[in-house]
């Protein structure tokens, strides 16, 4: 079997090499496509903390993805129209500064994850899935009815937001920014799952009664993991909205939640780089098969079925064996 570290290194090198090659041959679309894969990978890394390490099957992670996107859209919209977001009880103005937008996106997603987690974690199994799905649909229909920010038609942002020292409208600059963020989050994730909290969370996923026996609360551990997961997914949503310079209610849809979960399952649940591999494979299939047929999801479904039945560790599990990083 190939070592998991080797596969991880190849994935990182490949993600770097493709945009560099595209830059040399003047293929900006390929750079944008790779950036899309990196952002999807970031969202899936967030879900993997809840799903892989916490055992929480969430069909509502599009809530955090959409909140991140709308945080970007609302702040940038008010900046480009020179109107304040709020005047009372205190003044809040729009901004085109990416770090400020990311902070707002992460805080918004984190607060939503805390509230949703507090309510959803009162249940387990299929009831947890249904509650998270219900929250996703609530936010979806709220966004559709939010006429001030485009309603069903969404909201366009005409110029990409700013980051100090970079021209974010240049595809390779924006890719580099997203890639560095993904690497930082992967590093934090690797440290997190080997920390005492990560070990306790893994135990809470497998044998919650033993965790209670030693004086820890498994629900609280899972809630913290759910909030961290939401924060990361919210950041991915802000980057995705910036990539497209457009936000719409579809960012809240259950299909988006399902796609993020597919990224994790394809690459490997509870694998550090599983979400990255799954997101890259999904974007490749979307681009290649989408050009051949409007029904390319049939092939994706067949691939997913094969992986679930015969390679339950995902692509990385198939290449590296069944052992997990935290075992």
Short mmCIF file of C-alpha atoms in Angstrom, two decimals:
data_model
loop_
_atom_site.label_atom_id
_atom_site.label_comp_id
_atom_site.label_asym_id
_atom_site.label_seq_id
_atom_site.Cartn_x
_atom_site.Cartn_y
_atom_site.Cartn_z
CA UNK A 1 0.00 0.00 0.00
CA UNK A 2 1.05 3.59 -0.65
CA UNK A 3 1.69 5.67 2.47
CA UNK A 4 -0.96 8.26 3.27
CA UNK A 5 1.67 10.96 3.72
CA UNK A 6 2.93 10.22 0.22
CA UNK A 7 -0.55 10.59 -1.25
CA UNK A 8 -1.06 13.83 0.67
CA UNK A 9 2.21 15.22 -0.70
CA UNK A 10 1.27 14.27 -4.26
CA UNK A 11 -2.11 15.99 -3.88
CA UNK A 12 -0.52 19.22 -2.63
CA UNK A 13 2.13 19.21 -5.37
CA UNK A 14 -0.54 18.54 -7.99
CA UNK A 15 -2.71 21.41 -6.76
CA UNK A 16 0.31 23.70 -7.09
CA UNK A 17 1.53 22.33 -10.42
CA UNK A 18 -1.73 22.59 -12.37
CA UNK A 19 -2.20 26.38 -11.93
CA UNK A 20 1.49 27.01 -12.62
CA UNK A 21 1.21 25.01 -15.85
CA UNK A 22 -1.99 26.85 -16.74
CA UNK A 23 -0.25 30.18 -16.12
CA UNK A 24 2.62 29.22 -18.44
CA UNK A 25 0.31 28.16 -21.28
CA UNK A 26 -2.10 31.06 -20.67
CA UNK A 27 -5.14 29.05 -19.55
CA UNK A 28 -6.77 31.24 -16.89
CA UNK A 29 -9.92 29.10 -16.86
CA UNK A 30 -7.92 26.11 -15.57
CA UNK A 31 -6.59 28.27 -12.74
CA UNK A 32 -10.15 29.29 -11.85
CA UNK A 33 -11.27 25.65 -12.00
CA UNK A 34 -8.47 24.65 -9.61
CA UNK A 35 -9.41 27.51 -7.30
CA UNK A 36 -12.98 26.21 -7.26
CA UNK A 37 -11.68 22.78 -6.25
CA UNK A 38 -9.56 24.29 -3.47
CA UNK A 39 -12.53 26.23 -2.06
CA UNK A 40 -14.78 23.16 -2.18
CA UNK A 41 -11.99 21.22 -0.45
CA UNK A 42 -11.92 23.83 2.32
CA UNK A 43 -15.68 23.47 2.86
CA UNK A 44 -15.33 19.69 2.95
CA UNK A 45 -12.44 19.86 5.43
CA UNK A 46 -14.82 21.78 7.67
CA UNK A 47 -17.55 19.14 7.35
CA UNK A 48 -15.01 16.36 7.91
CA UNK A 49 -14.37 17.63 11.44
CA UNK A 50 -18.03 17.12 12.31
CA UNK A 51 -18.64 14.03 10.16
CA UNK A 52 -15.32 12.22 10.27
CA UNK A 53 -14.09 12.98 13.77
CA UNK A 54 -17.40 13.73 15.51
CA UNK A 55 -19.66 11.23 13.72
CA UNK A 56 -22.23 13.97 12.98
CA UNK A 57 -24.00 13.40 9.67
CA UNK A 58 -25.07 16.94 8.87
CA UNK A 59 -27.25 17.78 5.88
CA UNK A 60 -27.33 21.44 6.87
CA UNK A 61 -23.75 22.56 6.31
CA UNK A 62 -24.93 24.66 3.39
CA UNK A 63 -26.26 27.03 6.08
CA UNK A 64 -22.70 27.95 7.05
CA UNK A 65 -21.52 27.97 3.43
CA UNK A 66 -24.36 30.30 2.50
CA UNK A 67 -23.88 32.57 5.51
CA UNK A 68 -20.24 33.02 4.54
CA UNK A 69 -21.29 33.83 0.99
CA UNK A 70 -23.97 36.32 2.04
CA UNK A 71 -21.62 37.96 4.55
CA UNK A 72 -19.33 38.69 1.61
CA UNK A 73 -22.18 39.69 -0.69
CA UNK A 74 -23.87 42.07 1.73
CA UNK A 75 -20.69 43.84 2.86
CA UNK A 76 -19.34 44.16 -0.69
CA UNK A 77 -22.74 45.27 -2.04
CA UNK A 78 -22.97 48.12 0.44
CA UNK A 79 -19.35 49.08 -0.27
CA UNK A 80 -19.95 49.29 -4.03
CA UNK A 81 -23.23 51.22 -3.61
CA UNK A 82 -21.77 53.52 -0.91
CA UNK A 83 -24.65 52.80 1.47
CA UNK A 84 -24.34 51.69 5.11
CA UNK A 85 -25.41 48.22 6.17
CA UNK A 86 -26.95 49.68 9.32
CA UNK A 87 -27.32 53.19 10.75
CA UNK A 88 -29.07 52.48 14.06
CA UNK A 89 -28.31 51.74 16.87
CA UNK A 90 -24.77 52.09 15.49
CA UNK A 91 -23.25 52.65 12.08
CA UNK A 92 -22.00 49.63 10.10
CA UNK A 93 -20.61 50.31 6.66
CA UNK A 94 -19.81 47.95 3.83
CA UNK A 95 -16.26 46.89 3.08
CA UNK A 96 -14.23 45.29 0.31
CA UNK A 97 -11.45 44.15 2.63
CA UNK A 98 -11.17 40.36 2.48
CA UNK A 99 -9.79 39.88 6.02
CA UNK A 100 -12.71 41.85 7.49
CA UNK A 101 -15.21 39.94 5.34
CA UNK A 102 -13.67 36.60 6.37
CA UNK A 103 -13.92 37.54 10.03
CA UNK A 104 -17.61 38.46 9.67
CA UNK A 105 -18.27 35.29 7.68
CA UNK A 106 -16.61 33.05 10.28
CA UNK A 107 -18.34 34.75 13.21
CA UNK A 108 -21.75 34.54 11.49
CA UNK A 109 -21.25 30.87 10.63
CA UNK A 110 -19.89 30.11 14.11
CA UNK A 111 -22.87 31.68 15.89
CA UNK A 112 -25.29 29.85 13.59
CA UNK A 113 -23.43 26.56 14.19
CA UNK A 114 -23.63 27.12 17.96
CA UNK A 115 -27.40 27.70 17.88
CA UNK A 116 -28.09 24.87 15.42
CA UNK A 117 -25.78 22.54 17.31
CA UNK A 118 -27.39 23.27 20.67
CA UNK A 119 -30.78 22.31 19.25
CA UNK A 120 -29.73 19.48 16.92
CA UNK A 121 -27.45 17.65 19.35
CA UNK A 122 -30.43 17.00 21.61
CA UNK A 123 -31.15 14.23 19.08
CA UNK A 124 -29.06 11.63 17.26
CA UNK A 125 -29.09 9.53 14.12
CA UNK A 126 -31.75 10.24 11.51
CA UNK A 127 -33.36 12.91 13.73
CA UNK A 128 -30.12 14.89 13.78
CA UNK A 129 -29.92 14.63 9.99
CA UNK A 130 -33.50 15.85 9.58
CA UNK A 131 -33.09 18.79 11.96
CA UNK A 132 -29.94 20.03 10.20
CA UNK A 133 -31.73 19.61 6.87
CA UNK A 134 -34.68 21.59 8.19
CA UNK A 135 -32.42 24.46 9.24
CA UNK A 136 -30.87 24.46 5.78
CA UNK A 137 -34.29 24.74 4.14
CA UNK A 138 -35.31 27.54 6.50
CA UNK A 139 -32.28 29.62 5.51
CA UNK A 140 -32.81 28.75 1.84
CA UNK A 141 -36.37 30.06 1.75
CA UNK A 142 -35.45 33.08 3.84
CA UNK A 143 -32.78 34.00 1.27
CA UNK A 144 -35.32 33.57 -1.55
CA UNK A 145 -37.67 36.02 0.18
CA UNK A 146 -34.92 38.53 1.01
CA UNK A 147 -35.73 40.95 -1.82
CA UNK A 148 -33.32 43.61 -0.55
CA UNK A 149 -30.41 41.38 -1.57
CA UNK A 150 -31.75 39.97 -4.80
CA UNK A 151 -34.15 37.33 -3.50
CA UNK A 152 -34.32 34.35 -5.83
CA UNK A 153 -32.17 36.12 -8.45
CA UNK A 154 -29.19 36.50 -6.12
CA UNK A 155 -26.76 39.38 -5.78
CA UNK A 156 -23.92 40.33 -8.12
CA UNK A 157 -20.66 41.92 -6.98
CA UNK A 158 -18.91 43.73 -9.79
CA UNK A 159 -15.33 43.85 -8.51
CA UNK A 160 -13.54 41.21 -6.44
CA UNK A 161 -12.67 42.23 -2.90
CA UNK A 162 -9.21 43.36 -1.85
CA UNK A 163 -6.35 41.64 -0.05
CA UNK A 164 -3.20 43.61 0.90
CA UNK A 165 -0.36 43.09 -1.56
CA UNK A 166 -2.35 41.08 -4.11
CA UNK A 167 -4.38 41.83 -7.21
CA UNK A 168 -7.21 39.39 -6.52
CA UNK A 169 -8.64 39.83 -10.02
CA UNK A 170 -5.56 38.02 -11.35
CA UNK A 171 -6.55 34.32 -11.26
CA UNK A 172 -3.18 33.03 -10.02
CA UNK A 173 -3.15 35.56 -7.15
CA UNK A 174 -6.60 34.53 -5.97
CA UNK A 175 -5.69 30.85 -6.31
CA UNK A 176 -2.55 31.34 -4.22
CA UNK A 177 -4.58 33.06 -1.52
CA UNK A 178 -7.15 30.24 -1.37
CA UNK A 179 -4.45 27.56 -1.50
CA UNK A 180 -2.54 29.08 1.43
CA UNK A 181 -5.77 29.24 3.47
CA UNK A 182 -6.46 25.57 2.69
CA UNK A 183 -2.94 24.59 3.78
CA UNK A 184 -3.30 26.54 7.04
CA UNK A 185 -6.66 24.89 7.80
CA UNK A 186 -5.27 21.44 6.99
CA UNK A 187 -2.34 22.07 9.35
CA UNK A 188 -4.70 23.20 12.12
CA UNK A 189 -6.90 20.17 11.46
CA UNK A 190 -3.93 17.80 11.70
CA UNK A 191 -2.91 19.32 15.03
CA UNK A 192 -6.50 19.33 16.27
CA UNK A 193 -7.16 15.63 15.72
CA UNK A 194 -3.95 14.66 17.53
CA UNK A 195 -4.64 17.01 20.45
CA UNK A 196 -6.36 15.90 23.68
CA UNK A 197 -9.57 17.45 22.36
CA UNK A 198 -9.32 15.46 19.13
CA UNK A 199 -8.68 12.21 20.98
CA UNK A 200 -11.62 12.90 23.30
CA UNK A 201 -13.85 13.73 20.32
CA UNK A 202 -12.86 10.48 18.62
CA UNK A 203 -13.71 8.60 21.81
CA UNK A 204 -17.05 10.41 22.07
CA UNK A 205 -17.84 9.29 18.53
CA UNK A 206 -17.07 5.64 19.26
CA UNK A 207 -17.93 5.04 22.95
CA UNK A 208 -19.71 8.08 24.47
CA UNK A 209 -20.54 6.21 27.69
CA UNK A 210 -16.85 5.72 28.50
CA UNK A 211 -16.22 9.42 27.86
CA UNK A 212 -18.95 10.24 30.38
CA UNK A 213 -17.36 7.82 32.84
CA UNK A 214 -14.12 9.81 32.92
CA UNK A 215 -16.01 13.07 33.53
CA UNK A 216 -16.26 14.56 30.02
CA UNK A 217 -19.46 15.56 28.24
CA UNK A 218 -19.62 13.95 24.75
CA UNK A 219 -22.37 16.35 23.64
CA UNK A 220 -20.21 19.36 24.52
CA UNK A 221 -17.26 17.86 22.64
CA UNK A 222 -19.41 17.34 19.56
CA UNK A 223 -20.85 20.85 19.86
CA UNK A 224 -17.36 22.38 19.84
CA UNK A 225 -16.46 20.26 16.80
CA UNK A 226 -19.69 21.34 15.07
CA UNK A 227 -18.92 25.02 15.68
CA UNK A 228 -15.33 24.69 14.40
CA UNK A 229 -16.71 22.85 11.38
CA UNK A 230 -19.22 25.64 10.72
CA UNK A 231 -16.58 28.37 11.00
CA UNK A 232 -14.35 26.72 8.39
CA UNK A 233 -17.27 26.08 6.04
CA UNK A 234 -18.37 29.72 6.43
CA UNK A 235 -14.90 30.89 5.38
CA UNK A 236 -15.14 28.64 2.32
CA UNK A 237 -18.51 30.20 1.47
CA UNK A 238 -17.04 33.71 1.55
CA UNK A 239 -14.21 32.63 -0.78
CA UNK A 240 -16.64 30.87 -3.12
CA UNK A 241 -18.82 33.98 -3.38
CA UNK A 242 -15.71 36.07 -4.06
CA UNK A 243 -14.60 33.65 -6.77
CA UNK A 244 -17.92 33.94 -8.59
CA UNK A 245 -18.59 37.56 -7.51
CA UNK A 246 -22.15 36.39 -7.01
CA UNK A 247 -24.29 34.99 -4.18
CA UNK A 248 -27.67 33.31 -4.43
CA UNK A 249 -30.02 31.19 -2.30
CA UNK A 250 -28.63 28.03 -3.94
CA UNK A 251 -25.68 28.34 -1.56
CA UNK A 252 -28.15 27.35 1.20
CA UNK A 253 -29.76 24.48 -0.71
CA UNK A 254 -29.77 20.87 0.47
CA UNK A 255 -28.05 19.96 -2.79
CA UNK A 256 -25.06 22.03 -1.71
CA UNK A 257 -25.00 20.24 1.65
CA UNK A 258 -25.13 16.94 -0.22
CA UNK A 259 -22.28 17.90 -2.54
CA UNK A 260 -20.04 18.87 0.38
CA UNK A 261 -20.78 15.50 1.97
CA UNK A 262 -19.99 13.75 -1.33
CA UNK A 263 -16.55 15.40 -1.37
CA UNK A 264 -15.80 13.85 2.02
CA UNK A 265 -17.15 10.39 1.12
CA UNK A 266 -15.35 10.25 -2.23
CA UNK A 267 -11.96 11.11 -0.76
CA UNK A 268 -12.36 9.31 2.53
CA UNK A 269 -14.22 10.08 5.75
CA UNK A 270 -11.90 10.93 8.68
CA UNK A 271 -8.91 11.20 6.34
CA UNK A 272 -6.98 14.44 6.57
CA UNK A 273 -6.76 14.89 2.79
CA UNK A 274 -9.90 12.91 1.96
CA UNK A 275 -12.02 16.06 1.45
CA UNK A 276 -9.33 17.55 -0.80
CA UNK A 277 -9.15 14.47 -3.03
CA UNK A 278 -12.95 14.25 -3.15
CA UNK A 279 -13.39 17.91 -4.08
CA UNK A 280 -10.74 17.71 -6.82
CA UNK A 281 -12.29 14.55 -8.25
CA UNK A 282 -15.78 16.09 -8.18
CA UNK A 283 -14.67 19.23 -10.02
CA UNK A 284 -12.81 17.12 -12.60
CA UNK A 285 -15.87 14.96 -13.22
CA UNK A 286 -18.11 18.03 -13.39
CA UNK A 287 -15.84 19.64 -15.97
CA UNK A 288 -15.08 16.57 -18.10
CA UNK A 289 -18.38 14.69 -17.96
CA UNK A 290 -20.47 17.86 -17.81
CA UNK A 291 -19.18 18.72 -21.27
CA UNK A 292 -20.38 15.36 -22.59
CA UNK A 293 -23.82 15.14 -21.01
CA UNK A 294 -26.24 17.15 -18.92
CA UNK A 295 -26.83 13.98 -16.91
CA UNK A 296 -23.26 13.52 -15.73
CA UNK A 297 -24.50 13.06 -12.15
CA UNK A 298 -25.48 9.51 -13.18
CA UNK A 299 -21.78 8.66 -13.53
CA UNK A 300 -21.01 10.42 -10.26
CA UNK A 301 -23.72 8.37 -8.55
CA UNK A 302 -22.30 5.14 -9.97
CA UNK A 303 -18.81 6.07 -8.73
CA UNK A 304 -20.17 6.96 -5.30
CA UNK A 305 -22.00 3.65 -5.14
CA UNK A 306 -18.83 1.72 -5.99
CA UNK A 307 -16.85 3.60 -3.33
CA UNK A 308 -19.49 3.09 -0.63
CA UNK A 309 -19.76 -0.63 -1.39
CA UNK A 310 -16.16 -1.60 -2.15
CA UNK A 311 -13.89 1.20 -0.86
CA UNK A 312 -15.44 2.48 2.34
CA UNK A 313 -12.29 4.43 3.14
CA UNK A 314 -12.77 6.47 -0.04
CA UNK A 315 -10.07 7.02 -2.66
CA UNK A 316 -7.38 7.48 -0.01
CA UNK A 317 -8.54 4.36 1.82
CA UNK A 318 -8.33 2.43 -1.45
CA UNK A 319 -4.76 3.60 -2.02
CA UNK A 320 -3.44 3.53 1.55
CA UNK A 321 -5.43 0.88 3.39
CA UNK A 322 -8.16 1.15 6.00
CA UNK A 323 -6.14 2.73 8.83
CA UNK A 324 -7.15 6.26 9.84
CA UNK A 325 -4.86 9.11 10.73
CA UNK A 326 -6.01 9.19 14.34
CA UNK A 327 -5.73 5.41 14.93
#
